[in-house]
Amino acid sequence: MRKKFDEPLCPPADSTCTPDFIDAKKDISNLLNTESFAVLATQGEGQPYTSLMSFKVTEDLKKIVFSTPQETRKFELLKKSDKVALLVDNRSQTPPSLNRISAVTITGKANIIPPEKAQKWADFLMEKHPYQKSFIFAPSTALVVVDVYRYFLVKRFQEVVEWSPR
């Protein structure tokens, strides 16, 4: 067990990682690549605020990109505080058994991408959400890339594995 919260649980170069860590990475990747939406948690004025968003994760699981209108509370909160969390779950895809539901909470730092650097991230997001082309490329839309610090994978309501892509 780690003593410091910011130490990686399973460093990428660590050959002592157990199969639980390998399975966790695979499970996280599968969940993020099969689900289309996440709940984004931001904060402001001492209150949390959540928003439903479409997203896409990079192959190495280090970054998550999403788009948002600039004239929203969510965007204003992102400008004030870059600390965010996202929740992705598969409850809509699973049979009635509660033991088959998985969820992952993702913590990280949100970076608002300047328009001159947004093209590559817009193209990347479009790969998963082509139906959102007009929204993603609208002048009033901002792209946000989250640098992922940590994943908390929950399976069967009580099995929790923490994993860091760093």
XYZ file of C-alpha atoms in Angstrom:
166
model
C 0.000 0.000 0.000
C 1.255 3.453 -0.854
C 2.083 5.942 1.831
C 1.757 9.100 -0.243
C -1.395 9.755 -2.234
C 0.532 11.207 -5.173
C 2.817 8.195 -5.643
C 1.822 6.010 -8.597
C 0.300 2.727 -7.506
C 1.876 0.890 -10.411
C 4.606 2.835 -12.208
C 4.804 2.014 -15.932
C 8.398 0.747 -15.622
C 7.660 -1.402 -12.545
C 7.958 -5.084 -13.449
C 6.521 -6.139 -10.081
C 2.982 -5.134 -11.022
C 0.535 -7.883 -10.269
C -2.099 -9.190 -12.695
C -4.683 -7.112 -10.784
C -3.003 -3.949 -12.078
C -2.790 -5.272 -15.617
C -6.454 -6.260 -15.522
C -7.370 -2.872 -14.041
C -5.667 -1.043 -16.902
C -7.423 -3.282 -19.427
C -10.784 -2.883 -17.672
C -10.380 0.904 -17.523
C -9.440 1.064 -21.190
C -12.380 -1.136 -22.212
C -14.831 0.926 -20.178
C -13.584 4.256 -21.533
C -13.536 3.028 -25.117
C -17.000 1.456 -25.077
C -18.872 4.189 -23.222
C -19.656 7.454 -24.989
C -20.448 9.731 -22.065
C -18.932 10.814 -18.772
C -20.114 12.960 -15.906
C -17.685 15.843 -15.411
C -17.382 17.316 -11.915
C -16.108 20.870 -11.540
C -16.250 23.213 -8.571
C -16.929 26.829 -7.835
C -17.972 28.989 -4.923
C -17.605 26.021 -2.598
C -20.067 23.884 -4.554
C -19.547 20.951 -6.898
C -21.192 21.067 -10.325
C -21.684 18.141 -12.711
C -22.227 17.954 -16.459
C -22.825 15.126 -18.907
C -20.255 15.107 -21.731
C -19.004 13.096 -24.641
C -15.281 12.316 -24.464
C -12.405 10.316 -25.879
C -9.344 8.929 -24.095
C -5.855 8.561 -25.565
C -4.506 5.057 -26.065
C -2.039 5.428 -23.177
C -4.908 6.578 -20.897
C -2.974 9.736 -19.952
C -5.343 12.278 -21.516
C -9.081 12.703 -22.013
C -10.544 15.263 -24.410
C -14.014 16.781 -24.448
C -15.710 19.809 -25.968
C -17.943 22.390 -24.338
C -19.712 25.596 -25.285
C -17.782 28.593 -23.997
C -20.891 30.372 -22.738
C -21.690 27.885 -19.967
C -21.287 27.642 -16.219
C -19.108 24.574 -16.755
C -16.638 26.530 -18.905
C -16.530 29.416 -16.417
C -15.815 26.962 -13.606
C -13.059 25.291 -15.653
C -11.401 28.691 -16.138
C -11.442 29.283 -12.367
C -10.282 25.836 -11.235
C -8.489 23.241 -13.320
C -9.068 20.376 -10.865
C -11.720 18.024 -12.237
C -13.120 14.540 -11.855
C -14.994 12.447 -14.383
C -17.178 9.400 -13.826
C -17.772 6.776 -16.497
C -19.920 3.710 -15.873
C -21.545 0.893 -17.801
C -24.892 0.677 -16.000
C -26.851 1.219 -19.218
C -25.019 -1.659 -20.928
C -25.302 -4.340 -18.263
C -27.944 -6.919 -17.415
C -29.998 -6.402 -14.258
C -27.273 -7.865 -12.035
C -25.738 -5.080 -9.961
C -22.552 -7.123 -9.653
C -21.775 -6.563 -13.336
C -21.761 -2.781 -13.148
C -18.359 -1.110 -13.285
C -17.479 2.531 -12.824
C -14.294 4.522 -12.981
C -13.637 7.874 -11.365
C -10.891 9.861 -13.043
C -9.076 12.746 -11.386
C -6.919 15.216 -13.233
C -6.086 18.704 -14.424
C -8.191 20.348 -17.141
C -6.394 22.350 -19.824
C -8.409 24.635 -22.092
C -6.842 24.301 -25.531
C -6.191 27.558 -27.412
C -7.991 27.695 -30.783
C -4.719 27.625 -32.738
C -3.835 24.238 -31.171
C -7.325 22.728 -31.176
C -7.373 21.046 -34.604
C -5.573 17.825 -33.625
C -7.760 17.381 -30.530
C -10.935 18.137 -32.483
C -9.978 15.512 -35.073
C -9.197 13.048 -32.288
C -12.573 13.614 -30.592
C -14.352 13.323 -33.941
C -13.051 9.754 -34.352
C -15.389 8.657 -31.552
C -18.165 11.224 -32.026
C -18.486 12.038 -35.762
C -22.134 13.013 -35.279
C -20.946 16.031 -33.237
C -18.848 17.556 -36.027
C -20.733 20.857 -36.264
C -20.626 21.286 -32.472
C -16.952 20.340 -32.066
C -15.827 22.725 -34.821
C -18.147 25.619 -33.895
C -16.324 28.879 -33.059
C -18.229 29.025 -29.766
C -16.941 25.595 -28.662
C -13.802 25.059 -26.588
C -11.777 21.875 -26.405
C -10.513 20.725 -23.037
C -7.822 18.115 -22.457
C -7.592 16.523 -19.024
C -4.174 15.341 -17.863
C -5.167 12.236 -15.925
C -3.612 11.813 -12.490
C -5.464 8.770 -11.249
C -8.183 6.234 -11.997
C -10.356 4.586 -9.350
C -12.026 1.506 -10.826
C -14.970 0.027 -8.913
C -16.328 -3.396 -9.802
C -19.063 -5.388 -8.069
C -19.786 -2.354 -5.829
C -16.927 -3.043 -3.460
C -13.785 -3.979 -5.342
C -11.754 -0.804 -5.820
C -8.459 -0.592 -7.666
C -6.502 2.633 -7.986
C -4.275 3.037 -11.033
C -2.148 5.877 -12.392
C -1.060 6.163 -16.033
C 1.991 8.246 -15.075
